[in-house]
Amino acid sequence: MNVHDSEQICALLEGEEYEMTKDAQTADLIIINTCSIREKAAQKAYSQLGRYRALKQKNDSLIIGVGGCLAQELGHTFYKKFPHVDFIFGTHNINKLPEILKKIELYGERVTETDFRESVKSIGIFALPDNGSLSAFVTIMQGCNNFCSYCVVPYLRGREESRPLQDIIDEIHFLVDHGVKEVTLLGQNVNSYGHTISEDTNFPSLLRKIGKINGIERIRFTTSHPKDLSEDLIRCYGEIAQLCEHIHLPVQSGADRILKKMNRKYTAKDYLNKVDRLRAQCPAISITSDVIVGFPGETQEDFKSTLALMDYVMFDNLFSFKYSERKGTKALKCDSKVPEPVKLERLKLLQAKQEEHTFRRNKVLKGRIEEILVEGISKNCQNDLTGRTRSNKIANFKGTTELIGKMVPVVIKEPYLHSLRAELITEGEVQAC
Ligand code: 5AD
Ligand code: SF4
């Protein structure tokens, strides 16, 4: 989500005659787009801001702005800690950037824009992906109404708001016209898309409409809330040819007691039933998830339930986090905090298990033919091309650069933990490497 917000910021500023530079030393304007979902992300932004203090001392005309969740949370109090910051813009105010910069230019004063808006205009900024990539993000909704007890998103990104269906379709046509082949639809809970618009606007109907757009070869989406994953959405797998065989379905915990305290509104059994349904409909589907360890009150038994759930599902990949206290959330008031060393130990155990599972899931692909959208030259080997399978796994293989941007068939030769070694298939024959 934040990456796409940054793309939108760049698109807006390019329209204002700004040009991107990778060199902060020579920049006229530096914008830090922050995330504060976990303490670690917030700390990263603080240390980055600290580093830019010296640049401002050297160059008085440098303008520094802070956007995103942390800006939303702290507003003008940011200036106390970081007096070298010139402007703050919250999560609903990206579209105001040109106006903010003009005000600073005219009056030379700090500007703070952190109001929540009823209609979030920034959702509608068309932005092409970075570096001419053929894979683009499209925001379909913003905010969240779920109030999971550990999460700051509803407070910092506001209530859920779906973007009008036609706006989304128009943006995808714009992307296709610029060569984009793959779209990832973004929202905190895409499964509830349309609820704020009308009764018959929903996520499966949006997917079906996008599936009819000529030129879109792959459709992905993130994130899905398990409680809202409908039978109709499950049916879309197999029905919409471009819908990729992957779902990111955060489970957070395998213990019902903890899920209840987290306000997730499903049980471990409900989750597993949905996994079974997804696999029955689409056997090749790759399932990834998020888990939090050390939520207040999490016992060793609860943690074991999470490990047991992992053993059942055998996720293709998992993002795992130590519970991090966030201001304003309900979980902050919970007793029985889990000590840091226990959280760390659980995290390590869970990650070791996941490595085993990821490798096992990758090994299943050995010898299979997979379709790859070729993204470019591999970072690790100049002679290799790199791309992703429909199941969202990285595959590297030998091939010439004219294949970049194309969809090619490969055979998986050697699965590793973080990637797959593949060979290009040309005219029905497997080439020797
Ligand atoms: N502590 C730890 N992890 C969190 N997440 C969200 N809030 C917290 C928190 N307070 C994780 C969840 C979510 C992912 C985006 O970040 O797993 O799915
Ligand atoms: Fe946060 Fe829960 Fe909303 Fe996800 S669904 S953004 S975890 S409140």
Coordinates of C-alpha atoms and ligand atoms in Angstrom, one line a residue:
M1 CA 0.0 0.0 0.0
N2 CA 2.7 2.4 1.0
V3 CA 4.8 1.6 -2.1
H4 CA 1.8 2.6 -4.2
D5 CA 1.3 5.8 -2.2
S6 CA 4.9 6.7 -3.0
E7 CA 4.3 6.0 -6.7
Q8 CA 1.3 8.3 -6.6
I9 CA 3.3 11.0 -4.8
C10 CA 6.0 10.7 -7.6
A11 CA 3.3 10.8 -10.4
L12 CA 1.8 14.0 -8.8
L13 CA 5.1 15.8 -8.5
E14 CA 6.3 14.8 -12.0
G15 CA 3.2 16.7 -13.1
E16 CA 4.5 19.7 -11.2
E17 CA 7.8 19.6 -13.1
Y18 CA 9.8 17.8 -10.3
E19 CA 12.2 15.1 -11.4
M20 CA 13.1 12.0 -9.4
T21 CA 16.7 11.8 -8.1
K22 CA 18.2 8.9 -6.2
D23 CA 20.8 11.3 -4.6
A24 CA 19.4 12.9 -1.5
Q25 CA 22.5 15.2 -1.4
T26 CA 21.4 17.1 -4.5
A27 CA 17.6 17.0 -3.9
D28 CA 15.5 20.2 -3.6
L29 CA 12.7 18.2 -2.0
I30 CA 12.7 15.1 0.1
I31 CA 9.5 13.3 1.1
I32 CA 9.5 10.5 3.6
N33 CA 6.4 8.3 3.3
T34 CA 6.1 6.7 6.6
C35 CA 4.3 3.6 8.0
S36 CA 3.6 3.0 11.6
I37 CA 1.8 -0.3 11.6
R38 CA 4.6 -1.7 13.8
E39 CA 7.1 0.1 16.0
K40 CA 10.0 -1.1 13.8
A41 CA 8.6 0.7 10.7
A42 CA 8.2 3.9 12.8
Q43 CA 11.8 3.7 14.1
K44 CA 13.1 3.4 10.5
A45 CA 11.4 6.7 9.6
Y46 CA 12.8 8.4 12.6
S47 CA 16.3 7.4 11.9
Q48 CA 15.9 8.4 8.2
L49 CA 14.7 11.8 9.3
G50 CA 17.6 12.2 11.7
R51 CA 20.0 11.6 8.8
Y52 CA 18.4 14.4 6.7
R53 CA 18.9 16.9 9.5
A54 CA 22.5 17.4 8.4
L55 CA 21.5 17.9 4.7
K56 CA 19.1 20.7 5.8
Q57 CA 21.9 22.4 7.8
K58 CA 24.0 22.4 4.6
N59 CA 21.3 23.5 2.3
D60 CA 18.8 25.9 3.7
S61 CA 16.5 25.8 0.6
L62 CA 16.0 22.1 0.8
I63 CA 12.3 21.2 1.6
I64 CA 11.6 18.2 3.7
G65 CA 8.1 16.7 4.0
V66 CA 6.7 13.7 5.9
G67 CA 3.6 11.8 4.8
G68 CA 1.9 8.5 5.6
C69 CA 0.6 6.9 8.9
L70 CA 3.2 8.5 11.2
A71 CA 2.5 11.9 9.8
Q72 CA -1.2 11.2 10.4
E73 CA -0.6 10.1 13.9
L74 CA 1.7 12.9 15.1
G75 CA 0.7 15.8 13.0
H76 CA 2.3 19.1 14.0
T77 CA 3.9 17.5 17.0
F78 CA 6.4 16.2 14.6
Y79 CA 8.1 19.6 14.3
K80 CA 9.0 19.6 18.0
K81 CA 11.2 16.5 17.6
F82 CA 12.2 17.3 14.0
P83 CA 12.4 21.1 13.5
H84 CA 14.0 20.6 10.1
V85 CA 10.7 19.3 8.7
D86 CA 8.8 21.8 6.5
F87 CA 5.5 20.0 5.9
I88 CA 3.3 17.2 7.1
F89 CA 0.6 15.5 5.1
G90 CA -1.7 12.8 6.4
T91 CA -3.0 9.6 4.7
H92 CA -6.0 11.4 3.1
N93 CA -4.0 14.4 1.7
I94 CA -1.6 13.1 -0.9
N95 CA -3.6 15.0 -3.6
K96 CA -2.9 18.2 -1.7
L97 CA 0.9 18.0 -2.2
P98 CA 1.1 20.6 -5.1
E99 CA -1.0 23.0 -3.1
I100 CA 1.2 22.5 0.0
L101 CA 4.4 23.1 -2.0
K102 CA 3.0 26.3 -3.5
K103 CA 2.1 27.6 0.0
I104 CA 5.6 26.9 1.2
E105 CA 7.1 28.6 -1.8
L106 CA 4.8 31.7 -1.4
Y107 CA 4.8 32.2 2.3
G108 CA 7.9 30.2 3.5
E109 CA 5.9 28.8 6.4
R110 CA 5.3 25.3 7.6
V111 CA 2.1 23.5 6.3
T112 CA 0.3 20.7 8.1
E113 CA -2.6 18.8 6.3
T114 CA -3.9 15.9 8.3
D115 CA -7.7 16.2 8.1
F116 CA -9.7 13.2 7.2
R117 CA -11.8 13.7 4.0
E118 CA -15.1 12.1 3.3
S119 CA -14.1 11.3 -0.3
V120 CA -10.4 10.4 -0.5
K121 CA -9.3 12.1 -3.7
S122 CA -5.8 10.5 -3.6
I123 CA -7.3 7.1 -4.4
G124 CA -7.9 8.4 -7.9
I125 CA -4.4 9.5 -8.8
F126 CA -3.3 7.5 -11.8
A127 CA 0.3 6.4 -11.4
L128 CA 2.4 4.2 -13.7
P129 CA 4.7 1.7 -11.9
D130 CA 8.4 2.5 -11.3
N131 CA 11.1 1.8 -13.9
G132 CA 8.6 0.9 -16.7
S133 CA 7.5 -2.3 -14.9
L134 CA 4.6 -4.1 -16.5
S135 CA 3.1 -4.8 -13.2
A136 CA 1.0 -2.1 -11.5
F137 CA -0.9 -1.4 -8.3
V138 CA -4.4 -0.1 -8.4
T139 CA -6.0 1.1 -5.2
I140 CA -9.7 -0.1 -5.0
M141 CA -10.5 1.0 -1.5
Q142 CA -9.0 2.9 1.4
G143 CA -9.2 2.6 5.2
C144 CA -10.7 -0.2 7.3
N145 CA -13.7 -0.8 9.5
N146 CA -12.5 -4.0 11.2
F147 CA -10.7 -2.6 14.3
C148 CA -8.5 -5.6 15.0
S149 CA -7.5 -4.9 18.5
Y150 CA -3.7 -4.6 17.7
C151 CA -4.0 -2.5 14.6
V152 CA -3.7 1.3 14.0
V153 CA -4.9 1.3 10.4
P154 CA -8.6 2.3 11.1
Y155 CA -7.3 5.2 13.2
L156 CA -4.7 6.4 10.8
R157 CA -6.2 5.6 7.4
G158 CA -9.8 6.2 8.4
R159 CA -13.0 4.3 7.7
E160 CA -13.4 2.1 4.8
E161 CA -14.2 3.7 1.5
S162 CA -14.6 1.9 -1.9
R163 CA -13.5 3.6 -5.0
P164 CA -16.2 3.9 -7.8
L165 CA -16.0 0.8 -10.0
Q166 CA -15.8 2.9 -13.3
D167 CA -12.8 4.8 -11.9
I168 CA -11.0 1.6 -11.3
I169 CA -11.8 0.3 -14.8
D170 CA -10.7 3.6 -16.3
E171 CA -7.4 3.5 -14.5
I172 CA -6.8 -0.1 -15.7
H173 CA -7.5 1.0 -19.3
F174 CA -4.9 3.8 -18.8
L175 CA -2.4 1.3 -17.5
V176 CA -3.0 -1.2 -20.3
D177 CA -2.5 1.7 -22.8
H178 CA 0.9 2.2 -21.2
G179 CA 1.9 -1.5 -21.6
V180 CA 0.9 -2.8 -18.2
K181 CA 0.0 -6.5 -18.2
E182 CA -0.4 -7.3 -14.5
V183 CA -2.5 -5.5 -11.9
T184 CA -2.5 -5.9 -8.2
L185 CA -5.7 -4.6 -6.6
L186 CA -5.0 -3.0 -3.3
G187 CA -7.1 -2.5 -0.2
Q188 CA -6.9 -3.3 3.5
N189 CA -9.8 -5.8 3.0
V190 CA -10.6 -6.1 -0.7
N191 CA -13.3 -8.7 0.1
S192 CA -15.5 -6.0 1.4
Y193 CA -15.1 -3.9 -1.7
G194 CA -18.3 -2.2 -2.8
H195 CA -20.1 -2.4 0.6
T196 CA -20.0 1.4 0.8
I197 CA -21.2 1.8 -2.8
S198 CA -24.3 -0.4 -3.3
E199 CA -25.7 -3.8 -2.6
D200 CA -24.7 -5.3 -6.0
T201 CA -21.3 -3.8 -6.2
N202 CA -18.9 -6.4 -4.8
F203 CA -15.4 -7.7 -5.2
P204 CA -16.2 -10.8 -7.4
S205 CA -18.2 -8.5 -9.8
L206 CA -15.2 -6.1 -10.0
L207 CA -12.9 -9.0 -10.8
R208 CA -15.2 -10.3 -13.5
K209 CA -15.3 -6.8 -15.1
I210 CA -11.5 -6.5 -15.0
G211 CA -11.2 -10.0 -16.5
K212 CA -13.0 -8.6 -19.6
I213 CA -10.4 -5.8 -20.2
N214 CA -8.3 -6.6 -23.2
G215 CA -4.6 -6.5 -22.5
I216 CA -4.7 -7.5 -18.8
E217 CA -3.0 -10.8 -18.5
R218 CA -2.8 -11.2 -14.8
I219 CA -4.9 -10.1 -11.9
R220 CA -3.8 -10.2 -8.3
F221 CA -5.1 -8.7 -5.1
T222 CA -4.2 -8.0 -1.5
T223 CA -5.3 -8.2 1.3
S224 CA -8.1 -10.5 2.1
H225 CA -9.8 -10.8 5.5
P226 CA -10.7 -14.4 6.1
K227 CA -14.1 -13.5 7.6
D228 CA -15.2 -11.9 4.3
L229 CA -13.8 -14.4 1.9
S230 CA -17.0 -15.4 0.1
E231 CA -17.9 -18.5 -1.9
D232 CA -18.4 -16.3 -4.9
L233 CA -14.8 -15.1 -4.7
I234 CA -13.6 -18.7 -4.4
R235 CA -15.6 -19.5 -7.5
C236 CA -13.7 -16.7 -9.4
Y237 CA -10.6 -19.0 -9.3
G238 CA -10.9 -21.1 -12.4
E239 CA -13.6 -18.9 -13.8
I240 CA -11.5 -15.8 -14.5
A241 CA -8.6 -16.9 -16.6
Q242 CA -6.4 -14.0 -15.6
L243 CA -6.9 -14.4 -11.9
C244 CA -3.5 -15.7 -10.6
E245 CA -3.4 -18.8 -8.4
H246 CA -2.4 -17.0 -5.2
I247 CA -4.1 -15.5 -2.2
H248 CA -2.7 -13.6 0.8
L249 CA -4.9 -14.6 3.6
P250 CA -3.6 -13.3 7.0
V251 CA -4.6 -15.7 9.8
Q252 CA -2.7 -13.9 12.7
S253 CA -3.0 -16.8 15.1
G254 CA -4.1 -20.4 15.2
A255 CA -5.7 -20.1 18.7
D256 CA -9.4 -19.3 19.0
R257 CA -8.8 -17.5 22.4
I258 CA -6.3 -15.2 20.8
L259 CA -8.3 -14.7 17.6
K260 CA -11.2 -13.5 19.8
K261 CA -9.0 -11.1 21.7
M262 CA -7.7 -9.8 18.4
N263 CA -11.3 -9.2 17.3
R264 CA -10.7 -11.2 14.1
K265 CA -14.3 -12.7 14.0
Y266 CA -13.3 -16.2 12.8
T267 CA -12.1 -19.3 14.5
A268 CA -9.1 -21.5 13.4
K269 CA -11.7 -24.0 12.0
D270 CA -13.4 -21.3 9.9
Y271 CA -10.0 -20.4 8.5
L272 CA -9.1 -24.0 7.7
N273 CA -12.5 -24.6 6.0
K274 CA -11.8 -21.6 3.7
V275 CA -8.4 -23.0 2.9
D276 CA -10.0 -26.4 2.1
R277 CA -12.6 -24.7 -0.2
L278 CA -9.9 -22.7 -2.0
R279 CA -7.8 -25.8 -2.6
A280 CA -10.8 -27.8 -3.8
Q281 CA -11.6 -25.1 -6.3
C282 CA -8.0 -24.4 -7.3
P283 CA -5.6 -27.1 -6.3
A284 CA -2.5 -25.1 -7.5
I285 CA -3.3 -22.1 -5.4
S286 CA -0.5 -20.7 -3.4
I287 CA -1.5 -19.4 0.0
T288 CA 0.5 -16.9 2.0
S289 CA -0.3 -15.3 5.4
D290 CA 0.6 -13.0 8.3
V291 CA 1.0 -14.2 11.9
I292 CA 1.6 -12.2 15.0
V293 CA 3.5 -13.9 17.9
G294 CA 3.4 -12.8 21.5
F295 CA 0.0 -11.1 21.5
P296 CA -0.9 -10.3 25.1
G297 CA -2.0 -13.4 26.9
E298 CA -0.6 -15.8 24.3
T299 CA 0.3 -19.0 26.1
Q300 CA 2.6 -21.7 25.0
E301 CA -0.5 -23.8 24.2
D302 CA -1.9 -20.9 22.0
F303 CA 1.4 -20.7 20.2
K304 CA 1.4 -24.5 19.6
S305 CA -2.1 -24.1 18.0
T306 CA -0.5 -21.6 15.6
L307 CA 2.2 -24.1 14.7
A308 CA -0.5 -26.8 14.3
L309 CA -2.4 -24.6 11.9
M310 CA 0.7 -24.0 9.9
D311 CA 1.3 -27.7 9.7
Y312 CA -2.2 -28.2 8.3
V313 CA -2.1 -25.4 5.8
M314 CA 1.5 -25.6 4.8
F315 CA 1.7 -21.9 3.7
D316 CA 3.8 -21.1 0.6
N317 CA 5.1 -18.1 2.5
L318 CA 4.5 -16.3 5.8
F319 CA 5.1 -12.8 7.1
S320 CA 5.6 -13.1 10.8
F321 CA 5.8 -10.3 13.4
K322 CA 6.4 -9.9 17.1
Y323 CA 3.4 -8.2 18.6
S324 CA 4.2 -4.5 18.8
E325 CA 2.2 -2.1 21.1
R326 CA 0.4 0.6 19.2
K327 CA -1.0 3.8 20.6
G328 CA -4.8 4.1 20.7
T329 CA -5.4 0.4 20.1
K330 CA -7.6 -1.8 22.3
A331 CA -4.8 -4.4 22.8
L332 CA -2.7 -1.9 24.6
K333 CA -5.0 -2.3 27.6
C334 CA -4.7 -6.1 27.7
D335 CA -2.9 -7.6 30.7
S336 CA -0.4 -10.6 30.6
K337 CA 2.1 -9.1 28.2
V338 CA 4.4 -11.6 26.7
P339 CA 8.1 -10.9 27.5
E340 CA 10.3 -9.9 24.6
P341 CA 12.6 -12.9 24.8
V342 CA 9.6 -15.2 24.7
K343 CA 8.3 -13.4 21.6
L344 CA 11.7 -13.7 20.0
E345 CA 11.9 -17.4 20.7
R346 CA 8.5 -18.0 19.3
L347 CA 9.2 -16.0 16.2
K348 CA 12.4 -18.0 15.5
L349 CA 10.6 -21.3 16.0
L350 CA 7.8 -20.2 13.7
Q351 CA 10.2 -18.9 11.0
A352 CA 12.2 -22.1 11.1
K353 CA 9.0 -24.1 10.5
Q354 CA 7.9 -21.8 7.7
E355 CA 11.3 -22.2 5.9
E356 CA 10.7 -25.9 5.9
H357 CA 7.2 -25.5 4.5
T358 CA 8.2 -22.9 1.9
F359 CA 10.9 -25.2 0.6
R360 CA 8.5 -28.2 0.6
R361 CA 5.9 -26.2 -1.3
N362 CA 8.5 -25.0 -3.8
K363 CA 9.8 -28.6 -4.3
V364 CA 6.3 -29.7 -5.5
L365 CA 6.9 -27.5 -8.6
K366 CA 10.0 -29.4 -9.8
G367 CA 9.5 -30.5 -13.4
R368 CA 6.3 -28.4 -13.8
I369 CA 5.7 -26.0 -16.6
E370 CA 5.0 -22.5 -15.3
E371 CA 4.2 -19.2 -17.0
I372 CA 6.5 -16.3 -16.1
L373 CA 6.0 -12.6 -16.6
V374 CA 9.6 -11.6 -17.3
E375 CA 10.5 -8.6 -15.2
G376 CA 14.1 -8.0 -16.0
I377 CA 17.7 -9.1 -15.4
S378 CA 18.3 -10.9 -12.2
K379 CA 20.1 -8.8 -9.5
N380 CA 22.3 -11.8 -8.6
C381 CA 23.4 -12.8 -12.0
Q382 CA 23.7 -10.6 -15.1
N383 CA 23.2 -13.6 -17.4
D384 CA 19.8 -14.5 -15.9
L385 CA 16.4 -13.2 -16.5
T386 CA 13.9 -13.0 -13.6
G387 CA 10.2 -13.0 -13.2
R388 CA 7.3 -14.5 -11.3
T389 CA 5.1 -17.5 -11.7
R390 CA 1.3 -17.0 -11.5
S391 CA 1.6 -18.3 -7.9
N392 CA 3.9 -15.3 -7.2
K393 CA 7.2 -17.2 -6.8
I394 CA 10.4 -15.8 -8.2
A395 CA 11.9 -17.8 -11.1
N396 CA 15.4 -17.2 -12.7
F397 CA 16.4 -18.6 -16.0
K398 CA 18.8 -17.9 -19.0
G399 CA 17.3 -15.9 -21.8
T400 CA 17.9 -12.8 -23.9
T401 CA 16.8 -9.3 -22.9
E402 CA 14.1 -9.1 -25.7
L403 CA 12.0 -11.4 -23.5
I404 CA 11.7 -8.7 -20.8
G405 CA 8.0 -7.8 -20.5
K406 CA 6.9 -11.0 -22.2
M407 CA 5.0 -13.9 -20.8
V408 CA 7.1 -17.1 -21.3
P409 CA 6.7 -20.8 -20.4
V410 CA 9.5 -22.3 -18.4
V411 CA 10.1 -25.7 -16.8
I412 CA 11.1 -25.6 -13.1
K413 CA 14.5 -27.4 -12.7
E414 CA 15.6 -26.7 -9.2
P415 CA 13.4 -25.2 -6.4
Y416 CA 15.3 -23.3 -3.7
L417 CA 14.0 -21.6 -0.5
H418 CA 13.6 -18.1 -2.0
S419 CA 13.4 -18.7 -5.7
L420 CA 13.1 -21.3 -8.5
R421 CA 15.8 -22.2 -11.0
A422 CA 14.0 -22.6 -14.4
E423 CA 14.7 -23.2 -18.1
L424 CA 13.0 -21.5 -20.9
I425 CA 10.8 -23.6 -23.2
T426 CA 10.9 -22.6 -26.8
E427 CA 8.6 -24.0 -29.5
G428 CA 7.6 -26.9 -27.3
E429 CA 11.2 -28.0 -26.6
V430 CA 13.1 -27.6 -23.4
Q431 CA 16.4 -25.8 -24.1
A432 CA 19.6 -27.1 -22.6
C433 CA 21.0 -24.5 -20.1
Ligands
5AD1 N1 2.1 -5.8 16.0 C1 2.6 -6.7 15.2 N2 2.1 -7.0 14.0 C2 1.1 -6.2 13.5 N3 0.5 -6.2 12.3 C3 -0.4 -5.2 12.3 N4 -0.4 -4.6 13.5 C4 0.6 -5.2 14.3 C5 1.0 -5.0 15.6 N5 0.6 -4.1 16.4 C6 0.8 -7.1 11.2 C7 -0.4 -8.0 11.0 C8 -0.9 -7.5 9.6 C9 0.4 -7.0 9.0 C10 0.2 -6.1 7.9 O1 1.1 -6.4 10.1 O2 0.0 -9.3 10.8 O3 -1.6 -8.5 8.9
SF4_2 FE1 -5.8 -3.7 10.5 FE2 -7.5 -5.7 10.9 FE3 -8.1 -3.7 9.2 FE4 -6.2 -5.5 8.6 S1 -8.4 -5.9 8.8 S2 -6.0 -3.2 8.4 S3 -5.3 -5.9 10.6 S4 -7.8 -3.5 11.4

